[in-house]
Short mmCIF file of C-alpha atoms in Angstrom, two decimals:
data_model
loop_
_atom_site.label_atom_id
_atom_site.label_comp_id
_atom_site.label_asym_id
_atom_site.label_seq_id
_atom_site.Cartn_x
_atom_site.Cartn_y
_atom_site.Cartn_z
CA MET A 1 -117.85 2.82 -5.67
CA SER A 2 -115.27 0.27 -6.75
CA ILE A 3 -111.53 0.70 -6.03
CA PRO A 4 -109.27 1.11 -9.10
CA ASP A 5 -107.05 -1.61 -9.87
CA GLU A 6 -103.85 0.69 -9.16
CA GLN A 7 -105.29 1.42 -5.70
CA ILE A 8 -105.57 -2.13 -4.48
CA PHE A 9 -102.95 -2.66 -1.88
CA PRO A 10 -99.79 -4.07 -3.77
CA HIS A 11 -98.25 -6.21 -1.03
CA ALA A 12 -98.81 -8.13 2.27
CA THR A 13 -99.34 -6.17 5.49
CA GLY A 14 -99.55 -7.15 9.14
CA ASN A 15 -98.08 -10.43 10.17
CA ALA A 16 -97.32 -11.48 6.90
CA VAL A 17 -94.70 -8.60 6.09
CA SER A 18 -92.24 -10.19 8.40
CA THR A 19 -92.67 -13.43 6.62
CA VAL A 20 -92.19 -11.83 3.21
CA GLU A 21 -89.04 -10.08 4.39
CA ALA A 22 -87.57 -13.29 5.84
CA HIS A 23 -87.86 -14.89 2.21
CA LYS A 24 -86.45 -12.28 -0.07
CA ASP A 25 -83.05 -13.98 -0.65
CA PRO A 26 -82.87 -16.41 -3.80
CA GLN A 27 -83.53 -20.10 -3.18
CA GLU A 28 -83.87 -23.19 -5.37
CA LEU A 29 -87.67 -22.78 -4.69
CA VAL A 30 -89.38 -19.68 -5.96
CA PHE A 31 -92.88 -19.09 -4.64
CA TYR A 32 -95.00 -16.87 -6.84
CA ALA A 33 -97.77 -15.29 -4.70
CA GLY A 34 -100.62 -12.91 -4.20
CA TRP A 35 -100.86 -11.95 -0.66
CA PHE A 36 -104.75 -11.78 -0.61
CA CYS A 37 -105.41 -15.15 -2.15
CA PRO A 38 -106.77 -17.80 0.11
CA PHE A 39 -105.51 -20.45 -2.55
CA VAL A 40 -102.06 -18.90 -2.21
CA GLN A 41 -102.17 -18.96 1.42
CA ARG A 42 -102.75 -22.79 1.45
CA THR A 43 -99.32 -23.24 -0.14
CA TRP A 44 -97.77 -20.63 2.06
CA ILE A 45 -98.92 -22.31 5.02
CA THR A 46 -97.48 -25.53 4.00
CA LEU A 47 -94.04 -23.80 3.18
CA GLU A 48 -94.00 -22.33 6.57
CA GLU A 49 -95.16 -25.44 8.33
CA LYS A 50 -92.39 -27.39 6.81
CA GLY A 51 -89.58 -24.81 7.13
CA ILE A 52 -88.65 -25.02 3.55
CA PRO A 53 -86.27 -22.33 2.27
CA TYR A 54 -88.09 -20.22 -0.47
CA GLN A 55 -88.00 -17.07 -2.22
CA TYR A 56 -91.34 -15.14 -2.13
CA LYS A 57 -92.31 -13.19 -5.27
CA GLU A 58 -95.52 -11.02 -5.31
CA VAL A 59 -97.28 -11.12 -8.48
CA ASN A 60 -99.39 -8.02 -9.57
CA PRO A 61 -102.67 -9.57 -10.86
CA TYR A 62 -103.15 -6.69 -13.06
CA LYS A 63 -99.84 -6.55 -14.52
CA LYS A 64 -98.44 -10.02 -14.84
CA GLU A 65 -94.72 -10.16 -15.96
CA LYS A 66 -94.01 -12.24 -19.22
CA HIS A 67 -91.71 -14.67 -16.97
CA PHE A 68 -94.68 -15.56 -14.54
CA LEU A 69 -96.92 -16.24 -17.55
CA ASP A 70 -94.24 -18.45 -19.23
CA ILE A 71 -94.08 -20.24 -15.87
CA ASN A 72 -97.99 -20.57 -15.65
CA PRO A 73 -99.88 -19.80 -18.72
CA LYS A 74 -103.10 -19.88 -16.80
CA GLY A 75 -101.86 -16.71 -14.97
CA LEU A 76 -102.99 -17.80 -11.78
CA VAL A 77 -101.19 -17.78 -8.32
CA PRO A 78 -99.85 -19.62 -6.38
CA ALA A 79 -97.22 -21.17 -8.78
CA VAL A 80 -93.73 -22.39 -8.04
CA GLU A 81 -90.35 -22.45 -9.83
CA TYR A 82 -88.31 -25.60 -8.60
CA HIS A 83 -84.74 -26.03 -10.26
CA GLY A 84 -86.12 -24.21 -13.13
CA LYS A 85 -89.11 -26.36 -13.50
CA ALA A 86 -92.79 -24.82 -13.01
CA LEU A 87 -95.65 -26.18 -11.17
CA TYR A 88 -99.06 -24.52 -10.03
CA GLU A 89 -102.37 -25.42 -8.45
CA SER A 90 -102.41 -24.93 -4.74
CA LEU A 91 -103.25 -28.43 -3.37
CA VAL A 92 -100.91 -30.02 -5.93
CA LEU A 93 -98.13 -27.78 -4.81
CA CYS A 94 -98.92 -28.71 -1.07
CA GLU A 95 -98.49 -32.27 -1.83
CA PHE A 96 -95.39 -31.65 -3.97
CA LEU A 97 -93.93 -29.77 -1.06
CA ASP A 98 -94.25 -33.03 1.11
CA ASP A 99 -92.77 -35.29 -1.64
CA ALA A 100 -89.77 -32.98 -2.51
CA TYR A 101 -88.75 -32.09 0.85
CA PRO A 102 -89.31 -35.28 2.90
CA ASP A 103 -86.81 -34.42 5.69
CA HIS A 104 -88.69 -31.13 6.37
CA LYS A 105 -91.05 -32.15 8.91
CA PRO A 106 -94.02 -32.33 9.69
CA ASN A 107 -95.60 -33.90 6.73
CA ILE A 108 -99.13 -32.54 5.97
CA LEU A 109 -100.46 -35.72 4.65
CA PRO A 110 -100.47 -38.88 6.72
CA SER A 111 -98.03 -41.59 5.95
CA ASP A 112 -100.53 -44.31 6.49
CA ALA A 113 -102.31 -45.14 3.06
CA TYR A 114 -105.88 -45.51 4.35
CA THR A 115 -105.62 -42.28 6.31
CA LYS A 116 -104.13 -40.28 3.57
CA ALA A 117 -106.83 -41.54 1.13
CA TYR A 118 -109.49 -40.51 3.86
CA ALA A 119 -107.92 -37.00 3.88
CA ARG A 120 -108.12 -36.72 0.23
CA ILE A 121 -111.94 -37.43 0.20
CA TRP A 122 -112.40 -34.56 2.67
CA ILE A 123 -109.92 -32.23 0.89
CA ASP A 124 -112.18 -32.87 -2.20
CA PHE A 125 -115.17 -32.43 -0.23
CA ILE A 126 -113.78 -28.81 0.87
CA GLY A 127 -113.07 -27.95 -2.90
CA LYS A 128 -116.41 -29.01 -4.23
CA SER A 129 -118.77 -28.30 -1.39
CA PHE A 130 -117.76 -25.67 0.90
CA VAL A 131 -115.62 -23.37 -1.35
CA PRO A 132 -118.11 -22.80 -4.25
CA ALA A 133 -120.76 -22.00 -1.62
CA PHE A 134 -118.29 -19.44 0.15
CA PHE A 135 -117.88 -17.61 -3.27
CA ARG A 136 -121.57 -17.90 -3.99
CA LEU A 137 -122.49 -16.34 -0.71
CA LEU A 138 -119.99 -13.57 -1.18
CA GLN A 139 -121.23 -12.79 -4.51
CA ALA A 140 -124.86 -13.26 -4.27
CA GLN A 141 -126.85 -9.82 -4.36
CA GLU A 142 -130.51 -10.82 -3.88
CA ALA A 143 -131.63 -11.88 -0.25
CA ASP A 144 -133.06 -15.26 -1.29
CA LYS A 145 -129.80 -16.14 -3.06
CA GLN A 146 -127.90 -15.14 -0.04
CA ASP A 147 -130.04 -17.32 2.16
CA ALA A 148 -129.75 -20.33 -0.14
CA ALA A 149 -126.01 -19.87 -0.31
CA ARG A 150 -125.72 -19.52 3.58
CA THR A 151 -127.76 -22.68 3.96
CA GLU A 152 -125.50 -24.43 1.73
CA ILE A 153 -122.44 -23.41 3.64
CA TYR A 154 -124.03 -24.35 7.02
CA GLU A 155 -124.94 -27.80 5.50
CA ALA A 156 -121.44 -28.35 4.26
CA LEU A 157 -119.83 -27.39 7.53
CA HIS A 158 -122.28 -29.57 9.59
CA LYS A 159 -120.90 -32.43 7.62
CA PHE A 160 -117.40 -31.46 7.80
CA VAL A 161 -117.27 -30.72 11.39
CA ALA A 162 -119.23 -34.22 12.35
CA GLN A 163 -115.96 -35.77 11.27
CA VAL A 164 -113.64 -33.56 13.01
CA LYS A 165 -111.53 -35.71 15.69
CA GLY A 166 -110.26 -32.34 17.37
CA PRO A 167 -108.43 -30.08 17.84
CA TYR A 168 -107.75 -30.55 14.25
CA PHE A 169 -109.65 -32.64 11.59
CA LEU A 170 -107.54 -35.77 12.14
CA GLY A 171 -107.01 -35.24 15.90
CA GLU A 172 -103.79 -33.87 17.27
CA GLU A 173 -101.91 -33.39 14.01
CA PHE A 174 -102.29 -30.38 11.72
CA SER A 175 -102.99 -31.75 8.14
CA LEU A 176 -103.59 -30.81 4.57
CA ILE A 177 -107.28 -30.97 5.35
CA ASP A 178 -107.21 -28.12 7.86
CA VAL A 179 -104.60 -26.31 5.30
CA ALA A 180 -107.52 -26.51 2.50
CA ILE A 181 -110.04 -24.73 4.66
CA VAL A 182 -108.29 -22.56 7.06
CA PRO A 183 -107.79 -19.58 4.67
CA PHE A 184 -111.49 -19.29 4.21
CA ILE A 185 -111.79 -19.53 7.91
CA THR A 186 -109.59 -16.30 8.37
CA ARG A 187 -111.70 -14.36 5.80
CA ASP A 188 -115.12 -15.47 7.08
CA TYR A 189 -115.37 -12.27 9.02
CA ILE A 190 -116.42 -10.83 5.62
CA LEU A 191 -119.37 -13.18 5.47
CA ALA A 192 -120.08 -12.24 9.03
CA GLU A 193 -119.96 -8.54 8.48
CA HIS A 194 -122.09 -8.46 5.14
CA ARG A 195 -123.66 -11.80 4.70
CA ALA A 196 -125.22 -12.63 8.30
CA TYR A 197 -122.90 -15.68 8.61
CA ASN A 198 -121.95 -16.85 11.89
CA ARG A 199 -119.85 -19.57 13.24
CA GLN A 200 -121.81 -20.19 16.17
CA ALA A 201 -125.06 -20.72 13.94
CA VAL A 202 -123.22 -23.48 12.44
CA SER A 203 -122.61 -25.30 15.60
CA ALA A 204 -120.63 -24.65 18.80
CA ASP A 205 -118.25 -27.56 17.45
CA TRP A 206 -117.55 -25.69 14.25
CA LYS A 207 -116.98 -22.49 16.05
CA ARG A 208 -114.46 -24.34 18.32
CA TYR A 209 -112.70 -25.82 15.38
CA ALA A 210 -112.63 -22.61 13.35
CA ASP A 211 -111.44 -20.51 16.32
CA TYR A 212 -108.64 -22.89 17.16
CA VAL A 213 -107.28 -23.54 13.65
CA GLU A 214 -107.00 -20.01 12.59
CA GLN A 215 -104.59 -19.46 15.63
CA ARG A 216 -102.01 -21.97 14.25
CA GLU A 217 -98.63 -20.15 13.83
CA SER A 218 -98.19 -20.70 10.17
CA VAL A 219 -101.74 -19.28 9.44
CA VAL A 220 -100.89 -16.15 11.68
CA LYS A 221 -97.66 -15.70 9.97
CA THR A 222 -99.36 -15.58 6.35
CA LYS A 223 -102.16 -13.17 7.13
CA SER A 224 -102.55 -9.59 6.25
CA GLU A 225 -104.67 -6.87 7.88
CA LYS A 226 -108.39 -7.16 7.74
CA ASP A 227 -109.00 -3.74 6.14
CA LYS A 228 -106.70 -4.69 3.14
CA TYR A 229 -108.73 -7.92 2.51
CA GLU A 230 -111.87 -5.73 2.74
CA GLN A 231 -110.70 -3.82 -0.53
CA ILE A 232 -110.21 -7.08 -2.40
CA TYR A 233 -113.50 -8.68 -1.21
CA GLY A 234 -115.53 -5.58 -1.65
CA ARG A 235 -115.45 -6.45 -5.41
CA TYR A 236 -116.94 -9.84 -4.71
CA LEU A 237 -119.87 -8.47 -2.26
CA LYS A 238 -120.80 -6.36 -5.34
CA ASP A 239 -120.27 -9.14 -7.88
CA GLU A 240 -117.92 -7.23 -9.66
CA ALA A 241 -114.76 -9.16 -9.06
CA GLN A 242 -113.01 -10.51 -12.30
CA SER A 243 -111.00 -13.24 -10.83
CA GLU A 244 -111.30 -16.66 -12.39
CA ALA A 245 -113.02 -17.92 -9.37
CA ALA A 246 -115.65 -15.17 -9.44
CA LYS A 247 -116.21 -15.60 -13.14
CA ALA A 248 -116.62 -19.41 -12.63
CA ILE A 249 -119.28 -18.68 -9.77
CA ARG A 250 -121.04 -16.23 -11.90
CA ALA A 251 -121.20 -18.59 -14.90
CA GLY A 252 -122.07 -21.59 -12.76
CA ARG A 253 -118.88 -23.48 -13.40
CA ALA A 254 -116.38 -25.29 -11.49
CA ILE A 255 -113.74 -23.05 -9.95
CA PRO A 256 -110.53 -23.59 -11.74
#
């Protein structure tokens, strides 16, 4: 049985509660978020990494306020309001935060032009190869489709981890490449419990990387409790989710 919309947990839990509480006061940057969303967590991790002052505002995905829709007509989180101007799209926001707050270190993209371009190639790979496969495996109902999606994930992760210089993708420095993939790593227990996914089955190197990166302080601080995520992803496991990502996967389109 599906959980009714009004029974979906309305706010962050676990470690993320303290992070939300620390960012209630008005700031020049307002962060519109959904505690459960992996795309939101990308931007949230970046805010925490850089120590940028921000005001956290939870957006009810089922009752979006007019002001939020005026800011982002797509109605998707994450979004920010900065000096009264609106921006959205998770990775765009991460890069914006680097540019708008250059004195807040560390930067999440390398300063070297070549390495920055190289990073963007692998960020693009995550978005086009790994993330769609992640959702396809979540939503697949038939065993053969689950097997195909799982194989697709493993193949993508083999290519990814072959380039990891360790302990993070670029070596010692945590970067936007790690930010782009780690929210899905923190949620891969859903695939492990329901879709026969296994980090070790990808490779020992992938398990080592995944185990390490999910322990980053900014990642831990923006995580909610597993059972609350389970409520959200239960809908994907039944292919009943109505998020834009779920609808795109169902229709064979790119995730918006």
